[in-house]
Amino acid sequence: MSEALLISNLTKTYANNLQALSQINLRIEQGDFFALLGSNGAGKTTMIGIICSLLNKSSGKVEVLGRDQSTHLNEVKRLIGLMPQEFNFNPFEPIEEILINQAGYYGIKRSQAKVQAEALLKRMELWPKRLEMAKSLSGGMKRRLMLARALIHQPKILILDEPSAGVDVEIRRSMWRFLRELNAQGMTIILTTHYLEEAESLCRNIAILDKGEIIEKTSMKKLLARVSQQVLILESNEQLPAQLPELDFKIKRLDEYSVQVILDGVTITQALGALSAKGIEIEHVRSAQNRLETLFLRLTSKVD
């Protein structure tokens, strides 16, 4: 499979001698759903800016679907759709016109742009508001408008910078479903997010950026497998005994019907079996931790 994105020895140093990126090497395959994680100041936004030709690199090479960005700039721009974190559309423009005008920057005829805008606005459940000014939309609707604008020229690669920032859970889940559909149709998606649950839920591969360097690049499955310890909440439909049994794992009473367990080297099946042998039947199991967040903090040396 060929690369959607190939970055070689990418470096960015600003005029004040701040080095935002240092010798970045990254390869993302076509059709991947890729997470780029990092805390504020890690270099994510700088990297995205360079990939999307919004910032100039200091050195290194960026290739998009086999095209060298330095020699095929306009072609590379057409291949990428960017949904930035900040709202940057004209708030006093009707939302349908925002999409149509955006399409015009890519040489799409107005008649075709109207067709594409209608399809996207209907998919985003914004079609009834197509003639309203963008400033009248709620925060969640503005996010969906930003996504529609990123897709209006039918890019091959979609880059999402914190796409769920400020939206409620329902809108977030709806956006996730749409992104999965796009990825299933072959679109390469690169996601930066502070919602680590989002990366764990959507992405197959991941790179973690810290202080301008990639400190980890692997599959999501392999990364999460490195967390041996699990913290779970177990809930029973029956009142739990006042005195909990001593078992091969840590257990703490939360209330009359639930306990927290810490499993290290013990599977959930073994834990449930041990509790059942003591007369405690568990009906519901849920995670009390974000495994990806735990790993991220370890890798960036924020916890032991």
PDB file of C-alpha atoms in Angstrom:
ATOM      1  CA  MET A   1       0.000   0.000   0.000  1.00  0.00           C
ATOM      2  CA  SER A   2       1.349   3.439  -0.913  1.00  0.00           C
ATOM      3  CA  GLU A   3       1.695   6.364   1.442  1.00  0.00           C
ATOM      4  CA  ALA A   4      -0.894   9.083   1.829  1.00  0.00           C
ATOM      5  CA  LEU A   5       1.670  11.147   3.694  1.00  0.00           C
ATOM      6  CA  LEU A   6       5.441  10.796   3.904  1.00  0.00           C
ATOM      7  CA  ILE A   7       7.415  13.209   6.078  1.00  0.00           C
ATOM      8  CA  SER A   8      11.214  13.075   6.117  1.00  0.00           C
ATOM      9  CA  ASN A   9      13.528  14.936   8.516  1.00  0.00           C
ATOM     10  CA  LEU A  10      11.012  17.749   8.963  1.00  0.00           C
ATOM     11  CA  THR A  11      12.284  20.656  11.055  1.00  0.00           C
ATOM     12  CA  LYS A  12      10.717  23.989  11.898  1.00  0.00           C
ATOM     13  CA  THR A  13      12.536  26.756  13.726  1.00  0.00           C
ATOM     14  CA  TYR A  14      10.792  30.078  14.232  1.00  0.00           C
ATOM     15  CA  ALA A  15      12.459  33.499  14.004  1.00  0.00           C
ATOM     16  CA  ASN A  16      12.888  33.640  17.795  1.00  0.00           C
ATOM     17  CA  ASN A  17      14.973  30.433  17.569  1.00  0.00           C
ATOM     18  CA  LEU A  18      12.156  28.336  19.000  1.00  0.00           C
ATOM     19  CA  GLN A  19      12.438  24.868  17.478  1.00  0.00           C
ATOM     20  CA  ALA A  20       8.867  23.622  17.127  1.00  0.00           C
ATOM     21  CA  LEU A  21       9.750  20.453  15.190  1.00  0.00           C
ATOM     22  CA  SER A  22      12.989  18.463  15.186  1.00  0.00           C
ATOM     23  CA  GLN A  23      13.801  15.841  12.536  1.00  0.00           C
ATOM     24  CA  ILE A  24      10.259  14.471  12.228  1.00  0.00           C
ATOM     25  CA  ASN A  25       9.880  11.268  10.214  1.00  0.00           C
ATOM     26  CA  LEU A  26       6.366   9.972   9.700  1.00  0.00           C
ATOM     27  CA  ARG A  27       4.643   7.653   7.242  1.00  0.00           C
ATOM     28  CA  ILE A  28       0.853   7.327   7.010  1.00  0.00           C
ATOM     29  CA  GLU A  29      -0.643   4.770   4.647  1.00  0.00           C
ATOM     30  CA  GLN A  30      -3.556   5.456   2.314  1.00  0.00           C
ATOM     31  CA  GLY A  31      -6.894   4.652   3.943  1.00  0.00           C
ATOM     32  CA  ASP A  32      -5.563   4.896   7.486  1.00  0.00           C
ATOM     33  CA  PHE A  33      -7.353   6.585  10.377  1.00  0.00           C
ATOM     34  CA  PHE A  34      -4.383   8.084  12.161  1.00  0.00           C
ATOM     35  CA  ALA A  35      -4.123   9.873  15.510  1.00  0.00           C
ATOM     36  CA  LEU A  36      -1.563  12.573  16.163  1.00  0.00           C
ATOM     37  CA  LEU A  37      -1.459  13.270  19.879  1.00  0.00           C
ATOM     38  CA  GLY A  38       0.487  15.731  21.964  1.00  0.00           C
ATOM     39  CA  SER A  39      -0.008  18.264  24.714  1.00  0.00           C
ATOM     40  CA  ASN A  40      -0.206  22.008  24.043  1.00  0.00           C
ATOM     41  CA  GLY A  41       3.097  23.164  22.592  1.00  0.00           C
ATOM     42  CA  ALA A  42       4.124  19.695  21.418  1.00  0.00           C
ATOM     43  CA  GLY A  43       4.226  20.782  17.766  1.00  0.00           C
ATOM     44  CA  LYS A  44       0.971  19.315  16.406  1.00  0.00           C
ATOM     45  CA  THR A  45      -0.409  22.571  15.021  1.00  0.00           C
ATOM     46  CA  THR A  46       2.940  23.469  13.451  1.00  0.00           C
ATOM     47  CA  MET A  47       3.119  20.076  11.735  1.00  0.00           C
ATOM     48  CA  ILE A  48      -0.418  20.394  10.401  1.00  0.00           C
ATOM     49  CA  GLY A  49       0.296  23.920   9.210  1.00  0.00           C
ATOM     50  CA  ILE A  50       3.297  22.698   7.229  1.00  0.00           C
ATOM     51  CA  ILE A  51       1.445  19.698   5.750  1.00  0.00           C
ATOM     52  CA  CYS A  52      -1.371  22.003   4.620  1.00  0.00           C
ATOM     53  CA  SER A  53       1.087  24.567   3.194  1.00  0.00           C
ATOM     54  CA  LEU A  54       0.025  27.223   5.706  1.00  0.00           C
ATOM     55  CA  LEU A  55       3.527  27.384   7.210  1.00  0.00           C
ATOM     56  CA  ASN A  56       6.938  27.106   5.619  1.00  0.00           C
ATOM     57  CA  LYS A  57       9.240  24.370   6.864  1.00  0.00           C
ATOM     58  CA  SER A  58      12.837  25.109   7.825  1.00  0.00           C
ATOM     59  CA  SER A  59      14.100  21.867   6.312  1.00  0.00           C
ATOM     60  CA  GLY A  60      12.952  18.382   5.395  1.00  0.00           C
ATOM     61  CA  LYS A  61      10.507  16.946   2.899  1.00  0.00           C
ATOM     62  CA  VAL A  62       6.732  16.459   2.738  1.00  0.00           C
ATOM     63  CA  GLU A  63       5.110  14.163   0.158  1.00  0.00           C
ATOM     64  CA  VAL A  64       1.349  13.815  -0.238  1.00  0.00           C
ATOM     65  CA  LEU A  65       0.171  10.822  -2.273  1.00  0.00           C
ATOM     66  CA  GLY A  66       3.558  10.716  -3.948  1.00  0.00           C
ATOM     67  CA  ARG A  67       3.672  14.428  -4.804  1.00  0.00           C
ATOM     68  CA  ASP A  68       6.519  16.478  -3.418  1.00  0.00           C
ATOM     69  CA  GLN A  69       4.973  19.495  -1.730  1.00  0.00           C
ATOM     70  CA  SER A  70       7.859  21.730  -2.822  1.00  0.00           C
ATOM     71  CA  THR A  71       7.350  21.085  -6.530  1.00  0.00           C
ATOM     72  CA  HIS A  72       3.611  20.264  -6.707  1.00  0.00           C
ATOM     73  CA  LEU A  73       2.202  22.781  -4.234  1.00  0.00           C
ATOM     74  CA  ASN A  74      -1.181  23.465  -5.843  1.00  0.00           C
ATOM     75  CA  GLU A  75      -1.821  19.796  -6.514  1.00  0.00           C
ATOM     76  CA  VAL A  76      -0.983  18.914  -2.911  1.00  0.00           C
ATOM     77  CA  LYS A  77      -3.366  21.596  -1.647  1.00  0.00           C
ATOM     78  CA  ARG A  78      -6.223  20.082  -3.658  1.00  0.00           C
ATOM     79  CA  LEU A  79      -5.584  16.654  -2.128  1.00  0.00           C
ATOM     80  CA  ILE A  80      -6.035  17.839   1.468  1.00  0.00           C
ATOM     81  CA  GLY A  81      -9.087  19.036   3.355  1.00  0.00           C
ATOM     82  CA  LEU A  82      -8.434  20.787   6.668  1.00  0.00           C
ATOM     83  CA  MET A  83     -10.886  21.295   9.510  1.00  0.00           C
ATOM     84  CA  PRO A  84      -9.051  23.699  11.837  1.00  0.00           C
ATOM     85  CA  GLN A  85      -9.738  24.024  15.532  1.00  0.00           C
ATOM     86  CA  GLU A  86     -10.756  27.684  15.405  1.00  0.00           C
ATOM     87  CA  PHE A  87     -13.824  28.948  13.549  1.00  0.00           C
ATOM     88  CA  ASN A  88     -12.472  30.957  10.614  1.00  0.00           C
ATOM     89  CA  PHE A  89     -15.427  31.492   8.288  1.00  0.00           C
ATOM     90  CA  ASN A  90     -17.294  34.756   7.647  1.00  0.00           C
ATOM     91  CA  PRO A  91     -20.020  34.868  10.323  1.00  0.00           C
ATOM     92  CA  PHE A  92     -22.131  37.225   8.194  1.00  0.00           C
ATOM     93  CA  GLU A  93     -22.275  34.895   5.178  1.00  0.00           C
ATOM     94  CA  PRO A  94     -25.046  32.320   4.540  1.00  0.00           C
ATOM     95  CA  ILE A  95     -23.734  28.843   5.243  1.00  0.00           C
ATOM     96  CA  GLU A  96     -24.513  27.525   1.748  1.00  0.00           C
ATOM     97  CA  GLU A  97     -22.471  30.369   0.254  1.00  0.00           C
ATOM     98  CA  ILE A  98     -19.559  29.557   2.551  1.00  0.00           C
ATOM     99  CA  LEU A  99     -19.333  26.109   0.981  1.00  0.00           C
ATOM    100  CA  ILE A 100     -19.904  27.306  -2.581  1.00  0.00           C
ATOM    101  CA  ASN A 101     -17.256  30.007  -2.279  1.00  0.00           C
ATOM    102  CA  GLN A 102     -14.801  27.556  -0.753  1.00  0.00           C
ATOM    103  CA  ALA A 103     -15.324  25.223  -3.720  1.00  0.00           C
ATOM    104  CA  GLY A 104     -14.540  28.120  -6.045  1.00  0.00           C
ATOM    105  CA  TYR A 105     -11.007  28.342  -4.628  1.00  0.00           C
ATOM    106  CA  TYR A 106     -10.428  24.861  -6.075  1.00  0.00           C
ATOM    107  CA  GLY A 107     -11.793  25.695  -9.509  1.00  0.00           C
ATOM    108  CA  ILE A 108     -15.143  23.946  -9.016  1.00  0.00           C
ATOM    109  CA  LYS A 109     -17.931  25.494 -11.101  1.00  0.00           C
ATOM    110  CA  ARG A 110     -20.733  27.105  -9.122  1.00  0.00           C
ATOM    111  CA  SER A 111     -23.364  24.728 -10.515  1.00  0.00           C
ATOM    112  CA  GLN A 112     -21.360  21.696  -9.355  1.00  0.00           C
ATOM    113  CA  ALA A 113     -20.499  23.378  -6.067  1.00  0.00           C
ATOM    114  CA  LYS A 114     -24.211  23.850  -5.312  1.00  0.00           C
ATOM    115  CA  VAL A 115     -24.822  20.138  -5.842  1.00  0.00           C
ATOM    116  CA  GLN A 116     -21.940  19.181  -3.558  1.00  0.00           C
ATOM    117  CA  ALA A 117     -22.930  21.753  -0.939  1.00  0.00           C
ATOM    118  CA  GLU A 118     -26.503  20.463  -0.848  1.00  0.00           C
ATOM    119  CA  ALA A 119     -25.352  16.883  -0.316  1.00  0.00           C
ATOM    120  CA  LEU A 120     -22.971  17.850   2.495  1.00  0.00           C
ATOM    121  CA  LEU A 121     -25.413  20.164   4.251  1.00  0.00           C
ATOM    122  CA  LYS A 122     -28.087  17.483   4.197  1.00  0.00           C
ATOM    123  CA  ARG A 123     -25.635  14.929   5.578  1.00  0.00           C
ATOM    124  CA  MET A 124     -24.669  17.380   8.334  1.00  0.00           C
ATOM    125  CA  GLU A 125     -28.348  18.130   9.060  1.00  0.00           C
ATOM    126  CA  LEU A 126     -27.780  21.791   8.181  1.00  0.00           C
ATOM    127  CA  TRP A 127     -29.811  22.021   4.965  1.00  0.00           C
ATOM    128  CA  PRO A 128     -32.851  23.753   6.558  1.00  0.00           C
ATOM    129  CA  LYS A 129     -30.481  26.504   7.744  1.00  0.00           C
ATOM    130  CA  ARG A 130     -28.655  26.919   4.448  1.00  0.00           C
ATOM    131  CA  LEU A 131     -29.777  30.550   3.975  1.00  0.00           C
ATOM    132  CA  GLU A 132     -29.052  31.632   7.547  1.00  0.00           C
ATOM    133  CA  MET A 133     -25.981  33.600   8.524  1.00  0.00           C
ATOM    134  CA  ALA A 134     -23.235  31.439  10.001  1.00  0.00           C
ATOM    135  CA  LYS A 135     -23.172  33.527  13.193  1.00  0.00           C
ATOM    136  CA  SER A 136     -26.653  32.244  14.086  1.00  0.00           C
ATOM    137  CA  LEU A 137     -25.503  28.616  14.335  1.00  0.00           C
ATOM    138  CA  SER A 138     -24.840  26.854  17.611  1.00  0.00           C
ATOM    139  CA  GLY A 139     -21.308  25.714  18.449  1.00  0.00           C
ATOM    140  CA  GLY A 140     -22.037  22.157  17.356  1.00  0.00           C
ATOM    141  CA  MET A 141     -23.562  23.330  14.062  1.00  0.00           C
ATOM    142  CA  LYS A 142     -20.512  25.512  13.402  1.00  0.00           C
ATOM    143  CA  ARG A 143     -18.298  22.436  13.871  1.00  0.00           C
ATOM    144  CA  ARG A 144     -20.368  20.533  11.311  1.00  0.00           C
ATOM    145  CA  LEU A 145     -20.156  23.473   8.922  1.00  0.00           C
ATOM    146  CA  MET A 146     -16.367  23.460   9.299  1.00  0.00           C
ATOM    147  CA  LEU A 147     -16.304  19.755   8.439  1.00  0.00           C
ATOM    148  CA  ALA A 148     -18.531  20.267   5.406  1.00  0.00           C
ATOM    149  CA  ARG A 149     -16.262  23.072   4.188  1.00  0.00           C
ATOM    150  CA  ALA A 150     -13.191  20.822   4.526  1.00  0.00           C
ATOM    151  CA  LEU A 151     -14.918  18.215   2.345  1.00  0.00           C
ATOM    152  CA  ILE A 152     -16.458  20.459  -0.332  1.00  0.00           C
ATOM    153  CA  HIS A 153     -13.634  19.915  -2.835  1.00  0.00           C
ATOM    154  CA  GLN A 154     -13.673  16.128  -2.260  1.00  0.00           C
ATOM    155  CA  PRO A 155     -10.127  15.744  -0.894  1.00  0.00           C
ATOM    156  CA  LYS A 156      -8.286  12.443  -0.609  1.00  0.00           C
ATOM    157  CA  ILE A 157      -6.908  13.270   2.845  1.00  0.00           C
ATOM    158  CA  LEU A 158      -8.898  14.853   5.663  1.00  0.00           C
ATOM    159  CA  ILE A 159      -7.035  16.525   8.533  1.00  0.00           C
ATOM    160  CA  LEU A 160      -9.026  17.277  11.671  1.00  0.00           C
ATOM    161  CA  ASP A 161      -7.558  19.553  14.335  1.00  0.00           C
ATOM    162  CA  GLU A 162      -9.530  19.018  17.555  1.00  0.00           C
ATOM    163  CA  PRO A 163     -12.816  18.363  15.666  1.00  0.00           C
ATOM    164  CA  SER A 164     -14.925  17.734  18.783  1.00  0.00           C
ATOM    165  CA  ALA A 165     -13.795  20.742  20.813  1.00  0.00           C
ATOM    166  CA  GLY A 166     -16.785  22.381  22.464  1.00  0.00           C
ATOM    167  CA  VAL A 167     -19.490  20.042  21.156  1.00  0.00           C
ATOM    168  CA  ASP A 168     -21.833  17.918  23.213  1.00  0.00           C
ATOM    169  CA  VAL A 169     -21.678  14.139  23.397  1.00  0.00           C
ATOM    170  CA  GLU A 170     -24.531  13.520  20.945  1.00  0.00           C
ATOM    171  CA  ILE A 171     -23.012  15.685  18.214  1.00  0.00           C
ATOM    172  CA  ARG A 172     -19.595  14.167  18.863  1.00  0.00           C
ATOM    173  CA  ARG A 173     -20.931  10.628  18.403  1.00  0.00           C
ATOM    174  CA  SER A 174     -22.773  11.659  15.233  1.00  0.00           C
ATOM    175  CA  MET A 175     -19.564  13.170  13.863  1.00  0.00           C
ATOM    176  CA  TRP A 176     -17.688   9.973  14.714  1.00  0.00           C
ATOM    177  CA  ARG A 177     -20.193   7.904  12.700  1.00  0.00           C
ATOM    178  CA  PHE A 178     -19.739  10.147   9.674  1.00  0.00           C
ATOM    179  CA  LEU A 179     -15.956  10.037   9.927  1.00  0.00           C
ATOM    180  CA  ARG A 180     -16.037   6.238  10.092  1.00  0.00           C
ATOM    181  CA  GLU A 181     -18.174   6.234   6.926  1.00  0.00           C
ATOM    182  CA  LEU A 182     -15.674   8.449   5.115  1.00  0.00           C
ATOM    183  CA  ASN A 183     -12.778   6.264   6.205  1.00  0.00           C
ATOM    184  CA  ALA A 184     -14.625   3.088   5.142  1.00  0.00           C
ATOM    185  CA  GLN A 185     -15.005   4.660   1.690  1.00  0.00           C
ATOM    186  CA  GLY A 186     -11.212   4.992   1.458  1.00  0.00           C
ATOM    187  CA  MET A 187     -10.518   8.481   2.746  1.00  0.00           C
ATOM    188  CA  THR A 188      -7.336   8.878   4.772  1.00  0.00           C
ATOM    189  CA  ILE A 189      -8.079  10.744   8.010  1.00  0.00           C
ATOM    190  CA  ILE A 190      -5.538  12.336  10.335  1.00  0.00           C
ATOM    191  CA  LEU A 191      -6.879  13.414  13.697  1.00  0.00           C
ATOM    192  CA  THR A 192      -5.441  15.546  16.461  1.00  0.00           C
ATOM    193  CA  THR A 193      -7.452  15.584  19.648  1.00  0.00           C
ATOM    194  CA  HIS A 194      -7.356  16.212  23.374  1.00  0.00           C
ATOM    195  CA  TYR A 195     -10.261  13.765  23.757  1.00  0.00           C
ATOM    196  CA  LEU A 196      -8.142  10.650  24.077  1.00  0.00           C
ATOM    197  CA  GLU A 197     -11.306   8.545  24.078  1.00  0.00           C
ATOM    198  CA  GLU A 198     -11.843   9.882  20.550  1.00  0.00           C
ATOM    199  CA  ALA A 199      -8.468   8.596  19.339  1.00  0.00           C
ATOM    200  CA  GLU A 200      -8.962   5.242  21.023  1.00  0.00           C
ATOM    201  CA  SER A 201     -12.426   4.863  19.505  1.00  0.00           C
ATOM    202  CA  LEU A 202     -11.625   5.958  15.947  1.00  0.00           C
ATOM    203  CA  CYS A 203      -7.977   5.484  15.070  1.00  0.00           C
ATOM    204  CA  ARG A 204      -5.986   2.421  14.009  1.00  0.00           C
ATOM    205  CA  ASN A 205      -2.508   3.933  14.271  1.00  0.00           C
ATOM    206  CA  ILE A 206      -1.017   6.658  16.396  1.00  0.00           C
ATOM    207  CA  ALA A 207       1.994   8.927  16.787  1.00  0.00           C
ATOM    208  CA  ILE A 208       2.688  10.832  19.988  1.00  0.00           C
ATOM    209  CA  LEU A 209       4.501  14.138  19.714  1.00  0.00           C
ATOM    210  CA  ASP A 210       6.332  15.722  22.639  1.00  0.00           C
ATOM    211  CA  LYS A 211       8.525  18.837  22.545  1.00  0.00           C
ATOM    212  CA  GLY A 212       8.738  18.750  18.768  1.00  0.00           C
ATOM    213  CA  GLU A 213       9.751  15.101  18.489  1.00  0.00           C
ATOM    214  CA  ILE A 214       7.843  11.889  17.818  1.00  0.00           C
ATOM    215  CA  ILE A 215       8.316   9.746  20.912  1.00  0.00           C
ATOM    216  CA  GLU A 216       6.025   6.896  19.867  1.00  0.00           C
ATOM    217  CA  LYS A 217       4.559   5.554  16.631  1.00  0.00           C
ATOM    218  CA  THR A 218       2.675   2.291  16.588  1.00  0.00           C
ATOM    219  CA  SER A 219      -0.757   0.732  16.135  1.00  0.00           C
ATOM    220  CA  MET A 220      -3.435   1.685  18.628  1.00  0.00           C
ATOM    221  CA  LYS A 221      -3.923  -1.984  19.440  1.00  0.00           C
ATOM    222  CA  LYS A 222      -0.255  -2.532  20.302  1.00  0.00           C
ATOM    223  CA  LEU A 223      -0.053   0.663  22.318  1.00  0.00           C
ATOM    224  CA  LEU A 224      -3.059  -0.158  24.447  1.00  0.00           C
ATOM    225  CA  ALA A 225      -1.835  -3.720  24.970  1.00  0.00           C
ATOM    226  CA  ARG A 226       1.098  -2.265  26.906  1.00  0.00           C
ATOM    227  CA  VAL A 227      -1.206  -1.278  29.731  1.00  0.00           C
ATOM    228  CA  SER A 228      -1.277  -4.363  31.930  1.00  0.00           C
ATOM    229  CA  GLN A 229      -3.170  -2.698  34.758  1.00  0.00           C
ATOM    230  CA  GLN A 230      -6.880  -2.058  34.412  1.00  0.00           C
ATOM    231  CA  VAL A 231      -9.098  -0.066  36.756  1.00  0.00           C
ATOM    232  CA  LEU A 232     -12.730  -1.153  36.522  1.00  0.00           C
ATOM    233  CA  ILE A 233     -16.034  -0.358  38.188  1.00  0.00           C
ATOM    234  CA  LEU A 234     -18.113  -3.473  38.878  1.00  0.00           C
ATOM    235  CA  GLU A 235     -21.809  -3.129  39.669  1.00  0.00           C
ATOM    236  CA  SER A 236     -24.190  -5.663  41.189  1.00  0.00           C
ATOM    237  CA  ASN A 237     -27.980  -5.686  41.213  1.00  0.00           C
ATOM    238  CA  GLU A 238     -27.853  -6.988  44.776  1.00  0.00           C
ATOM    239  CA  GLN A 239     -26.519  -5.230  47.833  1.00  0.00           C
ATOM    240  CA  LEU A 240     -22.861  -6.040  48.403  1.00  0.00           C
ATOM    241  CA  PRO A 241     -21.629  -7.470  51.727  1.00  0.00           C
ATOM    242  CA  ALA A 242     -20.314  -4.954  54.270  1.00  0.00           C
ATOM    243  CA  GLN A 243     -17.017  -6.844  54.486  1.00  0.00           C
ATOM    244  CA  LEU A 244     -15.458  -7.493  51.086  1.00  0.00           C
ATOM    245  CA  PRO A 245     -13.400 -10.676  50.633  1.00  0.00           C
ATOM    246  CA  GLU A 246      -9.627 -10.701  50.246  1.00  0.00           C
ATOM    247  CA  LEU A 247      -8.712 -11.648  46.673  1.00  0.00           C
ATOM    248  CA  ASP A 248      -5.708 -11.699  44.330  1.00  0.00           C
ATOM    249  CA  PHE A 249      -6.493  -8.167  43.198  1.00  0.00           C
ATOM    250  CA  LYS A 250      -7.251  -4.859  44.860  1.00  0.00           C
ATOM    251  CA  ILE A 251     -10.907  -4.188  45.562  1.00  0.00           C
ATOM    252  CA  LYS A 252     -12.516  -1.099  47.091  1.00  0.00           C
ATOM    253  CA  ARG A 253     -16.148  -0.531  48.008  1.00  0.00           C
ATOM    254  CA  LEU A 254     -17.690   2.531  46.340  1.00  0.00           C
ATOM    255  CA  ASP A 255     -21.270   2.187  47.581  1.00  0.00           C
ATOM    256  CA  GLU A 256     -23.805  -0.495  48.446  1.00  0.00           C
ATOM    257  CA  TYR A 257     -23.919  -1.823  44.873  1.00  0.00           C
ATOM    258  CA  SER A 258     -20.535  -1.112  43.293  1.00  0.00           C
ATOM    259  CA  VAL A 259     -16.824  -1.704  43.803  1.00  0.00           C
ATOM    260  CA  GLN A 260     -13.631  -0.572  42.115  1.00  0.00           C
ATOM    261  CA  VAL A 261     -11.046  -3.204  41.249  1.00  0.00           C
ATOM    262  CA  ILE A 262      -7.472  -2.837  40.045  1.00  0.00           C
ATOM    263  CA  LEU A 263      -6.411  -5.774  37.892  1.00  0.00           C
ATOM    264  CA  ASP A 264      -2.710  -6.337  37.278  1.00  0.00           C
ATOM    265  CA  GLY A 265      -1.950  -9.692  35.708  1.00  0.00           C
ATOM    266  CA  VAL A 266      -5.523 -10.817  36.381  1.00  0.00           C
ATOM    267  CA  THR A 267      -8.112 -10.949  33.606  1.00  0.00           C
ATOM    268  CA  ILE A 268     -11.616  -9.636  34.041  1.00  0.00           C
ATOM    269  CA  THR A 269     -12.937 -13.176  33.575  1.00  0.00           C
ATOM    270  CA  GLN A 270     -10.768 -14.421  36.438  1.00  0.00           C
ATOM    271  CA  ALA A 271     -11.867 -11.510  38.627  1.00  0.00           C
ATOM    272  CA  LEU A 272     -15.551 -12.127  37.982  1.00  0.00           C
ATOM    273  CA  GLY A 273     -15.077 -15.828  38.683  1.00  0.00           C
ATOM    274  CA  ALA A 274     -13.329 -15.089  41.985  1.00  0.00           C
ATOM    275  CA  LEU A 275     -16.126 -12.756  43.067  1.00  0.00           C
ATOM    276  CA  SER A 276     -18.791 -15.243  42.042  1.00  0.00           C
ATOM    277  CA  ALA A 277     -17.072 -17.924  44.149  1.00  0.00           C
ATOM    278  CA  LYS A 278     -17.531 -15.564  47.117  1.00  0.00           C
ATOM    279  CA  GLY A 279     -21.230 -15.139  46.357  1.00  0.00           C
ATOM    280  CA  ILE A 280     -20.905 -11.746  44.630  1.00  0.00           C
ATOM    281  CA  GLU A 281     -22.546 -11.664  41.212  1.00  0.00           C
ATOM    282  CA  ILE A 282     -21.578  -8.732  38.961  1.00  0.00           C
ATOM    283  CA  GLU A 283     -24.063  -7.457  36.374  1.00  0.00           C
ATOM    284  CA  HIS A 284     -22.230  -4.499  34.836  1.00  0.00           C
ATOM    285  CA  VAL A 285     -18.567  -3.730  34.122  1.00  0.00           C
ATOM    286  CA  ARG A 286     -17.186  -0.374  33.011  1.00  0.00           C
ATOM    287  CA  SER A 287     -13.747   1.183  32.791  1.00  0.00           C
ATOM    288  CA  ALA A 288     -12.712   3.714  35.420  1.00  0.00           C
ATOM    289  CA  GLN A 289      -9.741   4.967  33.414  1.00  0.00           C
ATOM    290  CA  ASN A 290      -8.785   6.023  29.938  1.00  0.00           C
ATOM    291  CA  ARG A 291      -6.004   3.588  29.015  1.00  0.00           C
ATOM    292  CA  LEU A 292      -4.693   5.805  26.256  1.00  0.00           C
ATOM    293  CA  GLU A 293      -4.489   8.782  28.595  1.00  0.00           C
ATOM    294  CA  THR A 294      -2.511   6.712  31.098  1.00  0.00           C
ATOM    295  CA  LEU A 295      -0.023   5.740  28.398  1.00  0.00           C
ATOM    296  CA  PHE A 296       0.241   9.269  27.067  1.00  0.00           C
ATOM    297  CA  LEU A 297       1.113  10.601  30.504  1.00  0.00           C
ATOM    298  CA  ARG A 298       3.717   7.889  31.014  1.00  0.00           C
ATOM    299  CA  LEU A 299       5.359   8.453  27.649  1.00  0.00           C
ATOM    300  CA  THR A 300       5.575  12.200  28.144  1.00  0.00           C
ATOM    301  CA  SER A 301       7.037  11.670  31.640  1.00  0.00           C
ATOM    302  CA  LYS A 302       4.146  13.273  33.455  1.00  0.00           C
ATOM    303  CA  VAL A 303       3.642  10.249  35.691  1.00  0.00           C
ATOM    304  CA  ASP A 304       5.903   7.453  36.865  1.00  0.00           C
TER     305      ASP A 304
END
